Amino acid sequence: MTIFVTGGAGFIGSEFIRQIVGTARIINFDKLTYAGNLDNLKEAAKDPDYSLAVGDVCDPQALEAAMPEDCDAVVHFAAESHVDRSIVGAAEFVRTNVLGTQMMLEVARLRRVKRFLHISTDEVGGDMPPDGWFKECDPLEASSPYAASKGAAELFVRAAARTFGMNTLITRTSNNYGPYQFPEKLLPLAISNVLEDRPIPVYGDGLQVRDWVHVTDNCRALRAVLEHGRPGETYHIGGGNPLPNIEVLRTLLKILGKPESLMTRVTDRPGHDRRYAVDFTKTTRELGWRPEISFSDGLAQTIRWYQDNAEWVRRCRSGEYRKYYEEMYGDREATAKAL
Ligand code: NAD
Ligand code: TYD
């Protein structure tokens, strides 16, 4: 089986590759933006059936060159993924997340790929009321430019299934956490700051609710959907345990024995959704998947990982991880061009 993974050097894509390496031929197509980190794939990259193609999902020629004729499945992770960055500048989100998804669909159709799994987010449903749970059939009501771009991408995936009969699947996952997450999202930022006794920025009142799912559980679900999901369907993946940010941060500080005074209120994010919560009963019913890692175990394990991998965080923060080209090819000019 040949699987074409986009965005495999990112947080979730690299966990997916770590899980499937050795079971399939993997082509990891990644532009290696600031979020793409080859340090995440050091072990997986040793497998002879793994290869990396550096390229942009918006570039159909690069995609055609990298995607083999006998490609069985595409798993499309590549995206701009951080809400705060989408507020500062949405254009790159529209380009990569919307145009990039359409280019992926076109090249996958040309190659007659048998399965196209598109990775989406619970954020496309927007704010959930206090007792609301986002279902697969609910309308798309995105609040941020990031969520809007992911919602638009979903519509192109649906259109490809309907118009061209492509065998597509969509997953919408809640907030992932775990090892190798770039320290700009809440948990890795908070953990790495606290480990250095630096403050944690808490947006607004900190009572916004997120449904945390461990990245290992998420990627198990993605594999189940890829293998057994019904063509054209959407599947939700969640942790089943929505929590206010402030409670998550209190637990984190308690585990590390640090004072709550490290939480520092800062101006709220514009358009900040108050609550996300996904109903994933369909995924459990049809595929037998449910999360296995409790939030308390997963958080403790994640904190340990960041403690044990201070060098990974240091390389992220210093930008050293981006010297990949130089390290691989020893070519300063190529590095400069690629960056
Ligand atoms: P990430 O930001 O860690 O990684 C994104 C990856 O995509 C990087 O390797 C980057 O280099 C690559 N990439 C970006 N633009 C590209 C382009 N134009 N061409 C090729 N590669 C490009 O993201 P993540 O957190 O691993 O998220 C992966 C997917 O899951 C995204 O589609 C995201 O929307 C979705 N998702 C993430 C979460 C979460 O909590 N992180 C939750 C739900 C859904
Ligand atoms: P984030 O990790 O950016 O994920 P998302 O916005 O996609 O849910 O943020 C998670 C929650 O934490 C969200 O409610 C915003 C909040 N947050 C903070 O309070 N402080 C921070 O420094 C960050 C990055 C996020």
Short mmCIF file of C-alpha atoms and ligand atoms in Angstrom, two decimals:
data_model
loop_
_atom_site.label_atom_id
_atom_site.label_comp_id
_atom_site.label_asym_id
_atom_site.label_seq_id
_atom_site.Cartn_x
_atom_site.Cartn_y
_atom_site.Cartn_z
CA MET A 1 0.00 0.00 0.00
CA THR A 2 1.32 3.47 -0.91
CA ILE A 3 0.12 6.38 1.23
CA PHE A 4 0.77 9.98 0.24
CA VAL A 5 0.79 12.07 3.43
CA THR A 6 0.81 15.86 3.25
CA GLY A 7 2.07 17.91 6.19
CA GLY A 8 3.76 14.87 7.69
CA ALA A 9 6.48 16.94 9.36
CA GLY A 10 3.92 18.75 11.53
CA PHE A 11 2.54 17.77 14.91
CA ILE A 12 -0.29 15.37 13.96
CA GLY A 13 1.07 14.25 10.58
CA SER A 14 4.34 13.11 12.17
CA GLU A 15 2.48 11.06 14.82
CA PHE A 16 0.44 9.48 12.00
CA ILE A 17 3.66 8.57 10.17
CA ARG A 18 5.25 7.21 13.36
CA GLN A 19 2.19 4.97 13.78
CA ILE A 20 2.11 3.57 10.24
CA VAL A 21 5.79 3.44 9.38
CA GLY A 22 6.84 -0.09 8.47
CA THR A 23 3.31 -1.05 7.37
CA ALA A 24 3.14 0.92 4.10
CA ARG A 25 5.20 2.86 1.61
CA ILE A 26 4.95 6.46 2.78
CA ILE A 27 5.58 9.63 0.79
CA ASN A 28 5.62 12.66 3.04
CA PHE A 29 4.92 15.77 0.96
CA ASP A 30 5.65 18.86 3.03
CA LYS A 31 6.62 22.45 2.37
CA LEU A 32 8.51 22.55 5.66
CA THR A 33 7.06 25.86 6.81
CA TYR A 34 7.85 27.07 10.34
CA ALA A 35 5.53 24.25 11.55
CA GLY A 36 7.30 21.48 9.65
CA ASN A 37 10.07 19.97 11.73
CA LEU A 38 12.13 17.04 10.51
CA ASP A 39 13.32 16.45 14.08
CA ASN A 40 9.84 14.89 14.54
CA LEU A 41 10.66 12.12 12.07
CA LYS A 42 14.24 11.17 12.89
CA GLU A 43 13.41 7.50 13.59
CA ALA A 44 10.68 7.09 10.94
CA ALA A 45 12.96 8.54 8.26
CA LYS A 46 15.29 5.53 8.66
CA ASP A 47 12.63 3.24 7.17
CA PRO A 48 13.49 2.39 3.53
CA ASP A 49 9.82 2.71 2.55
CA TYR A 50 9.60 6.28 3.85
CA SER A 51 10.51 9.25 1.67
CA LEU A 52 10.23 13.01 1.92
CA ALA A 53 9.24 15.30 -0.97
CA VAL A 54 9.64 18.98 -0.17
CA GLY A 55 6.93 20.93 -1.96
CA ASP A 56 3.86 23.12 -1.74
CA VAL A 57 0.35 21.65 -1.94
CA CYS A 58 -0.61 24.66 -4.07
CA ASP A 59 1.86 23.54 -6.75
CA PRO A 60 0.23 20.90 -8.99
CA GLN A 61 3.47 20.18 -10.90
CA ALA A 62 5.32 19.41 -7.69
CA LEU A 63 2.42 17.22 -6.56
CA GLU A 64 2.32 15.32 -9.85
CA ALA A 65 6.05 14.75 -9.69
CA ALA A 66 5.84 13.40 -6.15
CA MET A 67 2.63 11.35 -6.29
CA PRO A 68 3.24 7.95 -7.90
CA GLU A 69 0.86 6.35 -10.42
CA ASP A 70 0.09 3.53 -7.97
CA CYS A 71 -0.79 5.76 -5.02
CA ASP A 72 -3.51 4.06 -2.95
CA ALA A 73 -4.43 6.75 -0.47
CA VAL A 74 -3.92 10.41 0.35
CA VAL A 75 -4.02 11.67 3.93
CA HIS A 76 -4.14 15.43 3.71
CA PHE A 77 -2.89 17.13 6.89
CA ALA A 78 -0.99 20.06 5.35
CA ALA A 79 -2.45 23.35 6.50
CA GLU A 80 -1.78 26.58 8.25
CA SER A 81 -3.15 25.58 11.64
CA HIS A 82 -2.89 28.40 14.19
CA VAL A 83 -5.93 30.64 14.80
CA ASP A 84 -3.89 33.59 16.10
CA ARG A 85 -1.77 33.65 12.95
CA SER A 86 -4.95 33.61 10.81
CA ILE A 87 -6.15 36.74 12.60
CA VAL A 88 -2.88 38.55 11.81
CA GLY A 89 -2.96 37.45 8.15
CA ALA A 90 -5.57 35.23 6.52
CA ALA A 91 -4.23 35.12 2.96
CA GLU A 92 -1.78 32.26 3.55
CA PHE A 93 -4.63 30.30 5.20
CA VAL A 94 -6.84 30.72 2.14
CA ARG A 95 -3.96 29.77 -0.14
CA THR A 96 -2.73 26.66 1.63
CA ASN A 97 -5.95 25.43 3.23
CA VAL A 98 -8.40 26.13 0.40
CA LEU A 99 -6.43 26.30 -2.86
CA GLY A 100 -3.99 23.66 -1.59
CA THR A 101 -6.83 21.26 -0.83
CA GLN A 102 -8.35 21.77 -4.28
CA MET A 103 -4.93 21.12 -5.91
CA MET A 104 -4.59 17.96 -3.82
CA LEU A 105 -8.02 16.79 -5.01
CA GLU A 106 -7.18 17.47 -8.65
CA VAL A 107 -3.88 15.60 -8.60
CA ALA A 108 -5.37 12.72 -6.58
CA ARG A 109 -8.14 12.44 -9.21
CA LEU A 110 -5.60 12.44 -12.01
CA ARG A 111 -3.74 9.61 -10.25
CA ARG A 112 -7.01 7.73 -9.58
CA VAL A 113 -6.20 7.55 -5.87
CA LYS A 114 -8.53 5.08 -4.16
CA ARG A 115 -9.05 6.97 -0.87
CA PHE A 116 -8.72 10.66 0.00
CA LEU A 117 -8.80 11.41 3.73
CA HIS A 118 -9.12 15.11 4.48
CA ILE A 119 -8.18 16.24 7.97
CA SER A 120 -10.50 18.95 9.26
CA THR A 121 -11.34 20.45 12.63
CA ASP A 122 -14.24 20.83 15.05
CA GLU A 123 -13.68 24.60 14.74
CA VAL A 124 -15.69 24.63 11.47
CA GLY A 125 -18.85 24.32 13.60
CA GLY A 126 -18.09 27.51 15.56
CA ASP A 127 -19.22 28.24 19.09
CA MET A 128 -21.18 25.47 20.81
CA PRO A 129 -23.78 26.51 23.40
CA PRO A 130 -23.10 25.31 27.00
CA ASP A 131 -24.97 22.05 26.46
CA GLY A 132 -24.42 21.71 22.67
CA TRP A 133 -22.39 18.97 20.97
CA PHE A 134 -21.27 19.43 17.36
CA LYS A 135 -22.65 16.67 15.12
CA GLU A 136 -21.49 15.65 11.64
CA CYS A 137 -24.73 16.93 10.05
CA ASP A 138 -24.65 20.37 11.75
CA PRO A 139 -24.03 23.53 9.69
CA LEU A 140 -20.58 25.06 9.24
CA GLU A 141 -20.45 28.26 11.32
CA ALA A 142 -16.78 29.18 11.45
CA SER A 143 -15.71 32.15 13.60
CA SER A 144 -12.02 32.61 12.77
CA PRO A 145 -10.30 32.97 9.38
CA TYR A 146 -8.55 29.64 10.14
CA ALA A 147 -11.89 27.87 10.72
CA ALA A 148 -13.40 29.57 7.65
CA SER A 149 -10.56 28.28 5.47
CA LYS A 150 -10.95 24.75 6.85
CA GLY A 151 -14.73 24.89 6.28
CA ALA A 152 -14.22 26.06 2.70
CA ALA A 153 -11.74 23.23 2.11
CA GLU A 154 -14.34 20.72 3.34
CA LEU A 155 -16.82 22.00 0.77
CA PHE A 156 -14.32 21.38 -2.04
CA VAL A 157 -13.80 17.84 -0.74
CA ARG A 158 -17.56 17.27 -0.73
CA ALA A 159 -17.82 18.73 -4.23
CA ALA A 160 -15.11 16.36 -5.52
CA ALA A 161 -17.03 13.38 -4.13
CA ARG A 162 -20.30 14.53 -5.61
CA THR A 163 -19.08 15.84 -8.97
CA PHE A 164 -16.31 13.38 -9.76
CA GLY A 165 -17.29 10.39 -7.64
CA MET A 166 -14.05 10.58 -5.65
CA ASN A 167 -13.80 8.30 -2.63
CA THR A 168 -13.35 10.98 0.04
CA LEU A 169 -13.53 11.00 3.82
CA ILE A 170 -13.46 13.95 6.21
CA THR A 171 -12.47 13.85 9.87
CA ARG A 172 -13.08 16.70 12.29
CA THR A 173 -10.92 16.50 15.36
CA SER A 174 -11.04 18.53 18.55
CA ASN A 175 -7.93 20.12 20.12
CA ASN A 176 -5.02 17.69 19.97
CA TYR A 177 -2.23 17.59 22.52
CA GLY A 178 0.83 15.43 23.03
CA PRO A 179 4.54 15.30 22.14
CA TYR A 180 6.10 17.27 19.26
CA GLN A 181 3.47 20.07 19.25
CA PHE A 182 4.97 23.39 18.21
CA PRO A 183 5.17 25.69 21.26
CA GLU A 184 2.69 28.26 19.96
CA LYS A 185 -0.51 26.37 20.82
CA LEU A 186 -1.83 26.57 24.38
CA LEU A 187 -0.50 23.38 25.98
CA PRO A 188 3.05 23.20 24.59
CA LEU A 189 3.42 26.96 25.10
CA ALA A 190 2.20 26.73 28.69
CA ILE A 191 4.31 23.66 29.52
CA SER A 192 7.51 25.06 28.04
CA ASN A 193 6.96 28.46 29.67
CA VAL A 194 6.25 26.99 33.09
CA LEU A 195 9.32 24.76 32.88
CA GLU A 196 11.32 28.00 32.63
CA ASP A 197 9.20 29.80 35.30
CA ARG A 198 7.84 32.11 32.63
CA PRO A 199 4.19 33.33 32.70
CA ILE A 200 1.36 31.66 30.76
CA PRO A 201 -0.74 34.13 28.75
CA VAL A 202 -4.42 33.49 29.52
CA TYR A 203 -6.73 35.01 26.93
CA GLY A 204 -9.63 36.95 28.49
CA ASP A 205 -11.33 35.23 31.43
CA GLY A 206 -9.83 31.81 30.60
CA LEU A 207 -13.26 30.19 30.77
CA GLN A 208 -13.26 29.12 27.12
CA VAL A 209 -13.88 25.39 26.81
CA ARG A 210 -11.89 23.00 24.61
CA ASP A 211 -12.26 19.24 24.18
CA TRP A 212 -8.73 17.77 24.41
CA VAL A 213 -7.86 14.56 22.60
CA HIS A 214 -4.43 12.94 22.75
CA VAL A 215 -2.69 12.91 19.35
CA THR A 216 -2.09 9.15 19.64
CA ASP A 217 -5.83 8.53 20.07
CA ASN A 218 -6.57 10.89 17.20
CA CYS A 219 -4.22 9.10 14.81
CA ARG A 220 -5.68 5.72 15.81
CA ALA A 221 -9.06 7.14 14.80
CA LEU A 222 -7.67 8.47 11.51
CA ARG A 223 -6.33 5.01 10.66
CA ALA A 224 -9.73 3.46 11.44
CA VAL A 225 -11.48 6.02 9.22
CA LEU A 226 -8.97 5.50 6.41
CA GLU A 227 -9.45 1.74 6.57
CA HIS A 228 -13.15 1.34 7.32
CA GLY A 229 -14.90 4.72 6.88
CA ARG A 230 -17.80 4.89 4.44
CA PRO A 231 -17.00 6.87 1.26
CA GLY A 232 -18.24 10.45 1.33
CA GLU A 233 -18.77 10.44 5.10
CA THR A 234 -17.56 12.80 7.81
CA TYR A 235 -16.38 11.44 11.17
CA HIS A 236 -15.89 13.33 14.42
CA ILE A 237 -12.99 12.62 16.78
CA GLY A 238 -12.91 14.05 20.30
CA GLY A 239 -11.73 13.51 23.84
CA GLY A 240 -15.22 13.47 25.35
CA ASN A 241 -14.06 15.76 28.13
CA PRO A 242 -14.48 19.47 27.38
CA LEU A 243 -12.63 21.62 29.95
CA PRO A 244 -12.22 25.35 30.59
CA ASN A 245 -8.71 26.57 29.76
CA ILE A 246 -8.14 27.80 33.28
CA GLU A 247 -8.88 24.36 34.73
CA VAL A 248 -6.44 22.75 32.29
CA LEU A 249 -3.75 25.25 33.29
CA ARG A 250 -4.40 24.78 37.02
CA THR A 251 -3.94 21.01 36.60
CA LEU A 252 -0.72 21.58 34.67
CA LEU A 253 0.67 23.93 37.34
CA LYS A 254 -0.29 21.46 40.07
CA ILE A 255 1.52 18.58 38.33
CA LEU A 256 4.65 20.74 38.04
CA GLY A 257 4.31 22.16 41.56
CA LYS A 258 4.32 25.73 40.26
CA PRO A 259 2.23 28.70 41.56
CA GLU A 260 -1.03 29.77 39.93
CA SER A 261 0.41 33.29 39.80
CA LEU A 262 2.19 32.20 36.59
CA MET A 263 -1.19 32.53 34.83
CA THR A 264 -1.27 36.05 33.41
CA ARG A 265 -4.43 37.54 31.96
CA VAL A 266 -3.92 39.10 28.54
CA THR A 267 -6.30 40.70 26.04
CA ASP A 268 -8.77 38.21 24.63
CA ARG A 269 -8.47 36.83 21.10
CA PRO A 270 -10.94 38.64 18.75
CA GLY A 271 -13.89 36.42 17.83
CA HIS A 272 -12.78 33.85 20.43
CA ASP A 273 -15.13 30.84 20.45
CA ARG A 274 -16.35 30.10 23.99
CA ARG A 275 -16.85 26.39 23.64
CA TYR A 276 -16.01 23.47 21.38
CA ALA A 277 -17.40 20.01 22.01
CA VAL A 278 -17.73 17.26 19.41
CA ASP A 279 -20.19 14.42 19.39
CA PHE A 280 -18.21 11.41 18.13
CA THR A 281 -20.84 8.72 18.76
CA LYS A 282 -21.03 7.99 15.01
CA THR A 283 -17.30 7.18 14.93
CA THR A 284 -17.66 4.86 17.93
CA ARG A 285 -20.78 3.20 16.53
CA GLU A 286 -19.45 2.63 13.01
CA LEU A 287 -15.74 2.10 13.64
CA GLY A 288 -15.53 1.01 17.26
CA TRP A 289 -13.11 3.85 18.06
CA ARG A 290 -13.12 5.72 21.35
CA PRO A 291 -10.38 7.71 23.11
CA GLU A 292 -8.26 5.54 25.41
CA ILE A 293 -5.92 8.06 27.03
CA SER A 294 -7.53 9.98 29.89
CA PHE A 295 -6.73 13.70 29.96
CA SER A 296 -4.96 13.44 33.32
CA ASP A 297 -2.68 10.59 32.15
CA GLY A 298 -2.11 12.22 28.76
CA LEU A 299 -1.26 15.59 30.28
CA ALA A 300 1.20 14.07 32.77
CA GLN A 301 2.84 12.07 29.96
CA THR A 302 3.00 15.16 27.70
CA ILE A 303 4.60 17.23 30.46
CA ARG A 304 7.21 14.49 30.99
CA TRP A 305 7.94 14.48 27.25
CA TYR A 306 8.58 18.24 27.24
CA GLN A 307 10.77 17.87 30.34
CA ASP A 308 12.77 15.09 28.67
CA ASN A 309 12.99 16.91 25.32
CA ALA A 310 14.15 20.36 26.33
CA GLU A 311 16.55 20.26 23.38
CA TRP A 312 13.64 19.81 20.91
CA VAL A 313 11.92 22.88 22.41
CA ARG A 314 15.18 24.84 22.37
CA ARG A 315 15.71 24.04 18.68
CA CYS A 316 12.09 25.09 17.92
CA ARG A 317 12.44 28.35 19.77
CA SER A 318 15.85 29.23 18.36
CA GLY A 319 14.80 28.32 14.81
CA GLU A 320 17.68 25.81 14.56
CA TYR A 321 15.32 23.06 13.39
CA ARG A 322 14.86 25.02 10.17
CA LYS A 323 18.41 24.42 9.10
CA TYR A 324 17.19 21.11 7.69
CA TYR A 325 18.42 21.72 4.17
CA GLU A 326 21.84 22.68 5.32
CA GLU A 327 22.02 19.60 7.52
CA MET A 328 20.76 17.32 4.78
CA TYR A 329 22.54 18.79 1.77
CA GLY A 330 25.16 21.11 3.24
CA ASP A 331 23.99 23.80 0.84
CA ARG A 332 23.51 27.30 2.23
CA GLU A 333 22.01 28.68 -0.98
CA ALA A 334 19.32 25.97 -1.12
CA THR A 335 18.58 26.62 2.53
CA ALA A 336 18.10 30.31 1.90
CA LYS A 337 15.80 29.63 -1.08
CA ALA A 338 13.76 27.02 0.73
CA LEU A 339 13.23 29.21 3.76
P1 NAD B 1 1.02 21.81 12.09
O1 NAD B 1 0.89 23.30 11.94
O2 NAD B 1 1.80 21.27 13.24
O3 NAD B 1 1.69 21.19 10.76
C1 NAD B 1 1.31 21.58 9.47
C2 NAD B 1 2.24 20.89 8.48
O4 NAD B 1 1.83 21.25 7.16
C3 NAD B 1 3.71 21.32 8.62
O5 NAD B 1 4.55 20.21 8.48
C4 NAD B 1 3.90 22.30 7.46
O6 NAD B 1 5.23 22.38 7.01
C5 NAD B 1 2.96 21.70 6.42
N1 NAD B 1 2.50 22.71 5.44
C6 NAD B 1 1.99 23.93 5.69
N2 NAD B 1 1.71 24.57 4.55
C7 NAD B 1 2.03 23.71 3.54
C8 NAD B 1 1.95 23.79 2.11
N3 NAD B 1 1.48 24.89 1.49
N4 NAD B 1 2.34 22.71 1.39
C9 NAD B 1 2.81 21.58 2.00
N5 NAD B 1 2.93 21.48 3.34
C10 NAD B 1 2.54 22.52 4.10
O7 NAD B 1 -0.45 21.26 12.06
P2 NAD B 1 -1.11 20.10 12.94
O8 NAD B 1 -1.45 20.64 14.28
O9 NAD B 1 -0.28 18.88 12.83
O10 NAD B 1 -2.48 19.91 12.14
C11 NAD B 1 -2.55 19.01 11.04
C12 NAD B 1 -3.93 19.09 10.45
O11 NAD B 1 -4.90 18.79 11.45
C13 NAD B 1 -4.30 20.46 9.90
O12 NAD B 1 -5.05 20.27 8.72
C14 NAD B 1 -5.17 21.07 11.00
O13 NAD B 1 -6.09 21.99 10.46
C15 NAD B 1 -5.85 19.83 11.55
N6 NAD B 1 -6.28 19.91 12.95
C16 NAD B 1 -5.37 20.23 13.93
C17 NAD B 1 -5.79 20.24 15.26
C18 NAD B 1 -4.82 20.53 16.37
O14 NAD B 1 -5.24 20.56 17.53
N7 NAD B 1 -3.54 20.71 16.12
C19 NAD B 1 -7.12 19.96 15.58
C20 NAD B 1 -8.01 19.65 14.54
C21 NAD B 1 -7.58 19.61 13.23
P1 TYD B 2 -5.01 27.07 20.79
O1 TYD B 2 -4.04 26.08 21.33
O2 TYD B 2 -4.50 28.21 19.99
O3 TYD B 2 -6.10 26.23 19.98
P2 TYD B 2 -7.52 26.71 19.36
O4 TYD B 2 -7.59 28.18 19.35
O5 TYD B 2 -7.42 26.15 17.99
O6 TYD B 2 -8.56 26.07 20.22
O7 TYD B 2 -5.84 27.65 22.01
C1 TYD B 2 -6.55 26.83 22.88
C2 TYD B 2 -7.32 27.71 23.83
O8 TYD B 2 -6.38 28.40 24.67
C3 TYD B 2 -8.12 28.79 23.13
O9 TYD B 2 -9.31 29.01 23.89
C4 TYD B 2 -7.23 30.01 23.20
C5 TYD B 2 -6.50 29.83 24.50
N1 TYD B 2 -5.12 30.34 24.57
C6 TYD B 2 -4.71 31.12 25.65
O10 TYD B 2 -5.51 31.41 26.58
N2 TYD B 2 -3.42 31.56 25.70
C7 TYD B 2 -2.52 31.27 24.70
O11 TYD B 2 -1.34 31.73 24.79
C8 TYD B 2 -2.94 30.48 23.60
C9 TYD B 2 -1.98 30.14 22.48
C10 TYD B 2 -4.25 30.03 23.57
#
